[in-house]
Every structure is written in C-alpha cells, then in structure tokens.
PDB file of C-alpha atoms in Angstrom:
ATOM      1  CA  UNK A  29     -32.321 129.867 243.594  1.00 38.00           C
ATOM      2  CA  UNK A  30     -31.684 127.147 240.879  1.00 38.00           C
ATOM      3  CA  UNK A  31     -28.346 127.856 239.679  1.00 39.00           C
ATOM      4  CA  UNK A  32     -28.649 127.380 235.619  1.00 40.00           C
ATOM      5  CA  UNK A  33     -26.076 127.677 232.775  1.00 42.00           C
ATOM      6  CA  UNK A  34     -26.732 126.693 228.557  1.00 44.00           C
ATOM      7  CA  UNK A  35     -24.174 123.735 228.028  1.00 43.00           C
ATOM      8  CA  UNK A  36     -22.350 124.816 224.484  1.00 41.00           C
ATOM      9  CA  UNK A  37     -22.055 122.149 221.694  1.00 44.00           C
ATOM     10  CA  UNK A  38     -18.426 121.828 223.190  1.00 44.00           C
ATOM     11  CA  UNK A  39     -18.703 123.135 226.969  1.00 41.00           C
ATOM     12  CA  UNK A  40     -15.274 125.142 227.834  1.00 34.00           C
ATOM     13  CA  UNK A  41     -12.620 122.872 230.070  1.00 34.00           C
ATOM     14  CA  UNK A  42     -12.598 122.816 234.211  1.00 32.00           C
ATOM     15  CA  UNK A  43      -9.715 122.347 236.105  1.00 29.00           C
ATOM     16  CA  UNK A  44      -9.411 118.646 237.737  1.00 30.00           C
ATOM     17  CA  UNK A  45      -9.237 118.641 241.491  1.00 30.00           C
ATOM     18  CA  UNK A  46      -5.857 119.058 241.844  1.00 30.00           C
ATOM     19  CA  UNK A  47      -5.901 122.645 240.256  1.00 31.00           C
ATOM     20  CA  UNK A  48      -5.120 121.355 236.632  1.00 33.00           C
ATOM     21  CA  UNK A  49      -6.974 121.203 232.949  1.00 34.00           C
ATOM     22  CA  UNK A  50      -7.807 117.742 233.022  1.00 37.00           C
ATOM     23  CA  UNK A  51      -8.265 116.039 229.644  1.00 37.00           C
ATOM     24  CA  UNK A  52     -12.078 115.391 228.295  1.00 39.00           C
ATOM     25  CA  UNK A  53     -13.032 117.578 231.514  1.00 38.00           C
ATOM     26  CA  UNK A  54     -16.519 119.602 230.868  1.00 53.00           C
ATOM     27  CA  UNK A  55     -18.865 121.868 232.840  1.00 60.00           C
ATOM     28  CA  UNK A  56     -19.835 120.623 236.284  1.00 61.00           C
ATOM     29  CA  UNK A  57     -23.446 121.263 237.066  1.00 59.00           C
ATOM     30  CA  UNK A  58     -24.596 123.115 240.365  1.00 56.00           C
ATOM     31  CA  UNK A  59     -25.241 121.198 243.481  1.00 53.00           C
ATOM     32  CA  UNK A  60     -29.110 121.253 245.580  1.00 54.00           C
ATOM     33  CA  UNK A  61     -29.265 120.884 248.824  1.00 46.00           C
ATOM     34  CA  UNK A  62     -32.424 121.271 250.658  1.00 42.00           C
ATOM     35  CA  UNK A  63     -31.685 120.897 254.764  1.00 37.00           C
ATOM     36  CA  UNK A  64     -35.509 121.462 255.031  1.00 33.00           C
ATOM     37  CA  UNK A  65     -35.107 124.072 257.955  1.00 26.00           C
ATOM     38  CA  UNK A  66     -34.505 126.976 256.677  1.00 27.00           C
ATOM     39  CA  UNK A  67     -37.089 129.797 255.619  1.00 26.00           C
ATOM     40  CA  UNK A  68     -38.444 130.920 252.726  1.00 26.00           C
ATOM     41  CA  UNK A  69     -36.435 132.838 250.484  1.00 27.00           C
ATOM     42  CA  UNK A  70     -36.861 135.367 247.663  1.00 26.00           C
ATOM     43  CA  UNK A  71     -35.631 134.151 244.312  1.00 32.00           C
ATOM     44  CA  UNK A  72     -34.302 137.500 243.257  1.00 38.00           C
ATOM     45  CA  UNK A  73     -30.736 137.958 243.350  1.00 37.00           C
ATOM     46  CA  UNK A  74     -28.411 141.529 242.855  1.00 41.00           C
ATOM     47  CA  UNK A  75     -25.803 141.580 240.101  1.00 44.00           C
ATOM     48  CA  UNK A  76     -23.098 141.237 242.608  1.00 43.00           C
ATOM     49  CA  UNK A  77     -24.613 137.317 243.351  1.00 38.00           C
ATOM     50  CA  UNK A  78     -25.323 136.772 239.963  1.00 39.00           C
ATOM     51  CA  UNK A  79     -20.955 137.708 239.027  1.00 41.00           C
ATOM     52  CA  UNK A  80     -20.190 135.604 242.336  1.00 36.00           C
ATOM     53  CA  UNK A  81     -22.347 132.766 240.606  1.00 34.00           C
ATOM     54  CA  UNK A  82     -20.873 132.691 237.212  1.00 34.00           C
ATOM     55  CA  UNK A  83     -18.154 129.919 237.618  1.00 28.00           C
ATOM     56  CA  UNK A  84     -17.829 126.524 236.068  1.00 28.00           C
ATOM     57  CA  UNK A  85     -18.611 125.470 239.786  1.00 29.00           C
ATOM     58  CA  UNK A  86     -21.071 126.964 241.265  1.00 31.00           C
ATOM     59  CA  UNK A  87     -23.356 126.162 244.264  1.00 29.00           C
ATOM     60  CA  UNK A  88     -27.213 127.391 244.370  1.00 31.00           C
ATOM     61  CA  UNK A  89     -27.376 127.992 248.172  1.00 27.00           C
ATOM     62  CA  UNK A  90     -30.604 129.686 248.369  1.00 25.00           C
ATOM     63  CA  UNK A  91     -34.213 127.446 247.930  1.00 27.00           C
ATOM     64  CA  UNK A  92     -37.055 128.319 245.727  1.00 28.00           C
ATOM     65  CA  UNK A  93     -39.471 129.641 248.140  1.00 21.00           C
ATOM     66  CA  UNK A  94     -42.379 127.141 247.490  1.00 21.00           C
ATOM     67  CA  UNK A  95     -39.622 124.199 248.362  1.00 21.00           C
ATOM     68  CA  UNK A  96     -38.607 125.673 251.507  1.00 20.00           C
ATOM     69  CA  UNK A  97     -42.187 126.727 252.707  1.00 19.00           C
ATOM     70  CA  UNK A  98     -43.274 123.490 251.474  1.00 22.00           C
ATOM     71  CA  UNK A  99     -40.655 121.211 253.421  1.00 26.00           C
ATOM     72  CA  UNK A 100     -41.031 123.323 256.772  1.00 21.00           C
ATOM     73  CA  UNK A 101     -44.684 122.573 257.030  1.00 25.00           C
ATOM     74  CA  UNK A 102     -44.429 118.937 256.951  1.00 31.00           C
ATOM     75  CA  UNK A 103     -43.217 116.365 259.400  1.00 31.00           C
ATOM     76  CA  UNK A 104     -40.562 113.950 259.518  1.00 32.00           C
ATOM     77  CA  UNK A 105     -42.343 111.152 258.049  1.00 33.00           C
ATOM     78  CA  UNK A 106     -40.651 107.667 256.980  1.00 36.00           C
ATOM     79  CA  UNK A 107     -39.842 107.584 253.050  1.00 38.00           C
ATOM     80  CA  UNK A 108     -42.809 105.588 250.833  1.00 38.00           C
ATOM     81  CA  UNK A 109     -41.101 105.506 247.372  1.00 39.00           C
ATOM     82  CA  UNK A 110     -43.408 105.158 244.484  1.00 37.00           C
ATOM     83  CA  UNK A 111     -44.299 101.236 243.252  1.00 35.00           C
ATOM     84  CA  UNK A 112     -40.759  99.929 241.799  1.00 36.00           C
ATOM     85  CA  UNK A 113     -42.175  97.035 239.785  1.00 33.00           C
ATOM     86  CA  UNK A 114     -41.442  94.819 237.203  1.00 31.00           C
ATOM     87  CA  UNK A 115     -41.936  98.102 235.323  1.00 32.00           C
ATOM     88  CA  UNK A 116     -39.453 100.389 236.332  1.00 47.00           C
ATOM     89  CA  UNK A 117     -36.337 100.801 233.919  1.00 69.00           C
ATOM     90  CA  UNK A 118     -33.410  99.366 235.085  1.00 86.00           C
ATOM     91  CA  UNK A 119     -30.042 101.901 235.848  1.00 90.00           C
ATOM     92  CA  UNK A 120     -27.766 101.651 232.899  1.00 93.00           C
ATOM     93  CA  UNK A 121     -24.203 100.063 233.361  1.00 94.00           C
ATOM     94  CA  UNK A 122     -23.203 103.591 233.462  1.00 95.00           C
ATOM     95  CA  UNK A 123     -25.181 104.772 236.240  1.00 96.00           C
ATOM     96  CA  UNK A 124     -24.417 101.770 237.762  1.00 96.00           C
ATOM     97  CA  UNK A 125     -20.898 102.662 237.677  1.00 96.00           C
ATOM     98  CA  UNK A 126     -21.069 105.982 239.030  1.00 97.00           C
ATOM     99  CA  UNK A 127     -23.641 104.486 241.735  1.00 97.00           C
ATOM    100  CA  UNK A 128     -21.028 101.992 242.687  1.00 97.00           C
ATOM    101  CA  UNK A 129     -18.048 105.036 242.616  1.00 98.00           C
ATOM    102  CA  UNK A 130     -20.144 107.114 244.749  1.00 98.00           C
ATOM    103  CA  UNK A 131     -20.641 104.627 247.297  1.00 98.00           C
ATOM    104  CA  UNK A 132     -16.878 103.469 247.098  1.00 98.00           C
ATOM    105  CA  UNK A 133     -15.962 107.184 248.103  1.00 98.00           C
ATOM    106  CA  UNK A 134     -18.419 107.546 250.923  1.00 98.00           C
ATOM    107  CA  UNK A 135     -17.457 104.320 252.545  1.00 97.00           C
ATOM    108  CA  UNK A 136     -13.652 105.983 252.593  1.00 96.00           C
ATOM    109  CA  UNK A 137     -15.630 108.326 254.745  1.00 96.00           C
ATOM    110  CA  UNK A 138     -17.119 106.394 257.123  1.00 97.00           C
ATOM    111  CA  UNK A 139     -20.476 106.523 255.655  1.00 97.00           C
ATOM    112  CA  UNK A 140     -22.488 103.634 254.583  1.00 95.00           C
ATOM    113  CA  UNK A 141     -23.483 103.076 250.955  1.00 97.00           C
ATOM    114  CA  UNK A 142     -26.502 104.476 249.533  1.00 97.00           C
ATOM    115  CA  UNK A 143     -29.338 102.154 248.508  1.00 95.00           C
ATOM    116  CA  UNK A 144     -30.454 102.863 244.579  1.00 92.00           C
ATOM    117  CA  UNK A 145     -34.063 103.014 244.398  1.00 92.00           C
ATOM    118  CA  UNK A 146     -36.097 102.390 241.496  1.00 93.00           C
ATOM    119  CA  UNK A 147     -38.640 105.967 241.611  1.00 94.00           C
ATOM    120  CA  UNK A 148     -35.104 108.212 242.442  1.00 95.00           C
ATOM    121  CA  UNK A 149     -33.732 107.101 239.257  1.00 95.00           C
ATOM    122  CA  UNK A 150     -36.527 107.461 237.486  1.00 95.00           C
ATOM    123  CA  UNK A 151     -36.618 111.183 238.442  1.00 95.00           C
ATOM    124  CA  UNK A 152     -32.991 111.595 237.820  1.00 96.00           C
ATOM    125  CA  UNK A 153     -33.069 110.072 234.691  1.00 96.00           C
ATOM    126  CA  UNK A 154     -35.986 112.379 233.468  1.00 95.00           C
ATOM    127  CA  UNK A 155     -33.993 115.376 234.725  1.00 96.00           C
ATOM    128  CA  UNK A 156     -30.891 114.259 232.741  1.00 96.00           C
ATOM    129  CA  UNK A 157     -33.316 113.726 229.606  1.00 96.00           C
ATOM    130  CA  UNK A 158     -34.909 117.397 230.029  1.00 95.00           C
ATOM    131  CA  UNK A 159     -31.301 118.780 230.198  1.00 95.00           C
ATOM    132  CA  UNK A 160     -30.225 116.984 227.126  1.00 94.00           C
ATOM    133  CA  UNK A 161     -33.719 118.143 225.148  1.00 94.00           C
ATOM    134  CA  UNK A 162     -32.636 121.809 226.083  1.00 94.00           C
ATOM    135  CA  UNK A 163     -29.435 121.433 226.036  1.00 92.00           C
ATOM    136  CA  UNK A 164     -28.952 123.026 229.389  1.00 90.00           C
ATOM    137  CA  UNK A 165     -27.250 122.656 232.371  1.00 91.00           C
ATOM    138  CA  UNK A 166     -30.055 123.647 235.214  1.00 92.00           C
ATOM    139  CA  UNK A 167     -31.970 122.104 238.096  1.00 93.00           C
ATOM    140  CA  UNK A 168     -35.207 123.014 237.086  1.00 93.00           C
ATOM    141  CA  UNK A 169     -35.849 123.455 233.038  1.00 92.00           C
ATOM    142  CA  UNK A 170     -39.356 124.773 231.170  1.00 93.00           C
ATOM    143  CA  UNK A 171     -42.189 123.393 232.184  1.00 92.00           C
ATOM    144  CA  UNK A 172     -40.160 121.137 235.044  1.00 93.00           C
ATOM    145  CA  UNK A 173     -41.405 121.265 238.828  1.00 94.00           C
ATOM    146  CA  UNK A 174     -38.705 122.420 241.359  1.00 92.00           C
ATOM    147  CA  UNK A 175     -36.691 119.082 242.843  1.00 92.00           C
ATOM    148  CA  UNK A 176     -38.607 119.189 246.007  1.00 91.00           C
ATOM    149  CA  UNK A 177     -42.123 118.722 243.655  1.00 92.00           C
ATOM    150  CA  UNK A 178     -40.155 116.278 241.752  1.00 93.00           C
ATOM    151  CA  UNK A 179     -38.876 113.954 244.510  1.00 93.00           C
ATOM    152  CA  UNK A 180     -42.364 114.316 246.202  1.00 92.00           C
ATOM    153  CA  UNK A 181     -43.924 112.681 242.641  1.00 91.00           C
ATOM    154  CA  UNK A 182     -41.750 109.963 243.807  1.00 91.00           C
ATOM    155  CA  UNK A 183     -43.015 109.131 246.131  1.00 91.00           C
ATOM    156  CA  UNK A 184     -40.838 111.366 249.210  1.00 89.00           C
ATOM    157  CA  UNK A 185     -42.608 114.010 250.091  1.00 82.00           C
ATOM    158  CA  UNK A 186     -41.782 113.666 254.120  1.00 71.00           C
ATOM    159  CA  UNK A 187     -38.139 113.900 253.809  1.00 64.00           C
ATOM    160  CA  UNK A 188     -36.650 116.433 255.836  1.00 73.00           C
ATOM    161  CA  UNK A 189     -33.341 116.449 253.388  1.00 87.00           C
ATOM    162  CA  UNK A 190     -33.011 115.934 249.472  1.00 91.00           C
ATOM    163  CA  UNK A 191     -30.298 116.873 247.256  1.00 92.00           C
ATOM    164  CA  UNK A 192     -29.126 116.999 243.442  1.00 94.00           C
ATOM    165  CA  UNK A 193     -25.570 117.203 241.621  1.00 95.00           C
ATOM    166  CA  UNK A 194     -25.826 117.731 238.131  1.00 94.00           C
ATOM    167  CA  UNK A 195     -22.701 117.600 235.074  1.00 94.00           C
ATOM    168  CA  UNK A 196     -22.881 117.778 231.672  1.00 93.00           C
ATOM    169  CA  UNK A 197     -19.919 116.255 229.002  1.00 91.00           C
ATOM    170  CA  UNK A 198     -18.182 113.346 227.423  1.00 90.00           C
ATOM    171  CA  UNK A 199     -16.748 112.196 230.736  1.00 90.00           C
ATOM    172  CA  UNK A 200     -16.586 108.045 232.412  1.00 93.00           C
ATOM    173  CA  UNK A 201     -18.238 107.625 235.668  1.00 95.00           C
ATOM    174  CA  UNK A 202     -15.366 107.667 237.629  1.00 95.00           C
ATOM    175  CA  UNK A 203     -13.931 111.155 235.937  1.00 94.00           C
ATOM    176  CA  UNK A 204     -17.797 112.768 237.081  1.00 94.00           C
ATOM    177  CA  UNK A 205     -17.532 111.485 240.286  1.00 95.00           C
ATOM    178  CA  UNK A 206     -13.522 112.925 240.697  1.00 94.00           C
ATOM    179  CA  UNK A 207     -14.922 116.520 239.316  1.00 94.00           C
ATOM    180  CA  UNK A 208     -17.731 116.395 241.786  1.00 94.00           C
ATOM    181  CA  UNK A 209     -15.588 115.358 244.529  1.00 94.00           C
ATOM    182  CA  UNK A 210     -12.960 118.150 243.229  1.00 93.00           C
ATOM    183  CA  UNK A 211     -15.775 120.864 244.340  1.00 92.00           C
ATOM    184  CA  UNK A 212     -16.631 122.019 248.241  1.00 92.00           C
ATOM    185  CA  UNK A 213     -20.098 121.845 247.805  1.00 90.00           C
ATOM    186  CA  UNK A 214     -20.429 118.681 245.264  1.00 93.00           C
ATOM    187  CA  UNK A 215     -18.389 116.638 248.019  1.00 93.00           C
ATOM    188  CA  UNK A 216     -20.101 117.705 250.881  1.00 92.00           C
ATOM    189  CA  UNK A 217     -23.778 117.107 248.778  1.00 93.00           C
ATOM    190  CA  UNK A 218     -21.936 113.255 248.007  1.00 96.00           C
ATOM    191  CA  UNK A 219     -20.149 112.748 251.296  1.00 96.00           C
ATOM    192  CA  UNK A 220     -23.074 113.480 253.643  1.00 95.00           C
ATOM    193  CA  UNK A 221     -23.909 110.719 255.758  1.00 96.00           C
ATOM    194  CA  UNK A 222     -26.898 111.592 256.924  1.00 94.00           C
ATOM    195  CA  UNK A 223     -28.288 110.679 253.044  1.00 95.00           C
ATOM    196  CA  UNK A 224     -29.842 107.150 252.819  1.00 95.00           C
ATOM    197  CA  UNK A 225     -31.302 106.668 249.209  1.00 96.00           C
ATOM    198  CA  UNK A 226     -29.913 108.186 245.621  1.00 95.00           C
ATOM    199  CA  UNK A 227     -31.117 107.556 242.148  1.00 96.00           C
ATOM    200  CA  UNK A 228     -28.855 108.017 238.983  1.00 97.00           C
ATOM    201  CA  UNK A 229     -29.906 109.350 235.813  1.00 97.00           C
ATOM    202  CA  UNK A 230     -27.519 109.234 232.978  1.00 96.00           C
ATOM    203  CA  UNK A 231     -28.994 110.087 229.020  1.00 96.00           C
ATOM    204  CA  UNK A 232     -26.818 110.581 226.007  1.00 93.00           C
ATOM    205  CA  UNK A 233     -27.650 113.154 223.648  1.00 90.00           C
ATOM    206  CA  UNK A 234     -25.123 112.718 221.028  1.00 83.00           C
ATOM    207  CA  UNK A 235     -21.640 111.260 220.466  1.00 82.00           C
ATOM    208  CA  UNK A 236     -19.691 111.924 223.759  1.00 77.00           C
ATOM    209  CA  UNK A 237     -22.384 114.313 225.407  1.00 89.00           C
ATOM    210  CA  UNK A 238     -23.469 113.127 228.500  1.00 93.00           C
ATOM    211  CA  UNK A 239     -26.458 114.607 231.164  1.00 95.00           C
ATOM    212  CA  UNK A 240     -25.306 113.237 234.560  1.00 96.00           C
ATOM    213  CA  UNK A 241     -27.781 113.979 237.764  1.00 96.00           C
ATOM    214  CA  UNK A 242     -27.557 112.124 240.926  1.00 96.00           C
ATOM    215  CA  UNK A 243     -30.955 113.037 243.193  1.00 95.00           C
ATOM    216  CA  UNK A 244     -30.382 112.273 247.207  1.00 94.00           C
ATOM    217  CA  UNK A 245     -32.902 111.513 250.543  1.00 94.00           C
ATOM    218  CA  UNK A 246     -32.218 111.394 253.394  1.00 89.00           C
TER     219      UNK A 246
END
C-alpha cells in the first residue's frame, strides 16, 4: 500500500519530536520498507485503515503485491548498481548534507555509515522531481513504477531489503533528518543497520519548497 497525500501550496505544521510545533516544520512523507519476506498482499484497504492512515506521519506497512511477489521469488544476490560514470550527476550540497546527518545519527547507533551511490541517487532524485511536478507527497506517482521496479532499474534487483522516506517543505537538512528521526517508523527505516547503500534526492520546486526522498539497500 503506498501511503500518498497532495502537499498544499503551504503544507499544515507537524509537531517536532519533542511533542511541539516546530518553526518552518512541514508534512513528513510516509516511510517504505520492503523486508522482502513477506507475502503478497491486496492493495485494498477498509475505511477504518484509510482514518488510521490519515496523519501527518504515517507509515505504509503493507507492499504492493507485484513488489512482494516479485522480491520473494528471487535470491539473495550481491548488489550490481547501474554504471556510475563520469556521467552521473553529482548529489547537491544539500543532499550531501542530509547524507552526512544521516550517517552522523546512525553511527550514534552503532551502525556504520551508509555508502552514497551514484544510480540510488539518481532514482531518488527522479522521485523527488515527480513529487515536485505533481505536487504530491506519494511513493509511487502517475505513470511511476513501484520502488521495488525502480531500485531494480538501478541496477538492485537481488536485494532482499530496500526502503524509502519521503518529506516535503522549506526545511535544512538537519531539520528533515530531526522530523524523520521524530517518527517510529522513519527512525527505524534510518537507523537500521542491516542497510548498506542510500541515495539522496533533493529538487526544489519553488521558493522554500523542497521534495526530500532518501531510497535504502541493504
């Protein structure tokens, strides 16, 4: 289930982490997680879910079921990222920033740093570009293949676990990273150790509007 919501011109405030309105704070986007071992699943959801699910913060649990069926019939195969040449666009000084922040937080955990690669950020940064085209928060937009699809492109299509954060406002690095953090199911995404590789994708849309998406492997 990709957990979607339309980002306004001026997205209401979240609370920061410590239970307060935090100044400049905007919508936090849904976290993906993909363990890779769990079964298909319908897409459909009751009403109930759908009230449960409509929070600033909120956490799509269930899997498309062409990702999970997809991801339980291959193996555990070594990652082969796509070509990362001369070619590839270098990560911003923003998304180097929040690259750097995230790894600064998971080392407080114990875990070690995540290595940026070239393709991931490339696929991040076209998610973060789609969002800001339609200006809507979502892990999977018109026309866009589901993140397992889009993390096989490239060039992962044997990894057992993938992941995606997504946030949308006017915020610094360091302020995403705290209102990601701030959330159960953002931190755990962030703080898992068992991830290896991320790729940052950050695209401006307008003054102060930012499309933030961090895409994980394991």
């Amino acid at each position: 289930m990709d957990a979607e919501r339309r980002a306004p011109a001026q997205p209401p405030r979240l609370p920061a982490a410590g239970g307060r309105g935090g100044r400049g704070a905007r919508r936090l986007g849904s976290a993906l997680v993909d363990p890779g071992l769990r079964p298909p699943v319908s897409q459909g959801v009751s009403r109930a879910a759908r009230d449960r699910h409509d929070a600033a913060v909120r956490l799509a649990a269930l899997l498309p079921t062409a990702l999970a069926a997809a991801l339980l019939l291959v193996p555990t195969l070594p990652a082969h990222p796509a070509d990362a040449g001369p070619s590839a666009t270098a990560a911003s000084p923003l998304e180097q920033r929040l690259a750097a922040h995230v790894n600064r937080a998971r080392s407080r955990q114990g875990c070690r740093p995540l290595k940026h690669q070239a393709a991931l950020h490339g696929s991040a940064r076209a998610h973060s570009a789609l969002m800001a085209r339609h200006r809507r928060l979502s892990h999977q937009l018109p026309g866009e293949a589901a993140l397992g699809t889009r993390l096989a492109n490239a060039g992962y299509p044997g990894s057992r676990r993938m992941g995606e954060v997504i946030a949308a406002g006017p915020m610094s690095a360091q302020r995403t990273l705290r209102m990601w953090l701030g959330s159960p199911p953002h931190r755990r995404l962030l703080l898992d150790c068992r991830f290896r590789l991320l790729g940052v994708g950050v695209v401006e849309s307008g003054p102060g509007q930012r499309w933030w998406t961090i895409d994980l492997v394991r």
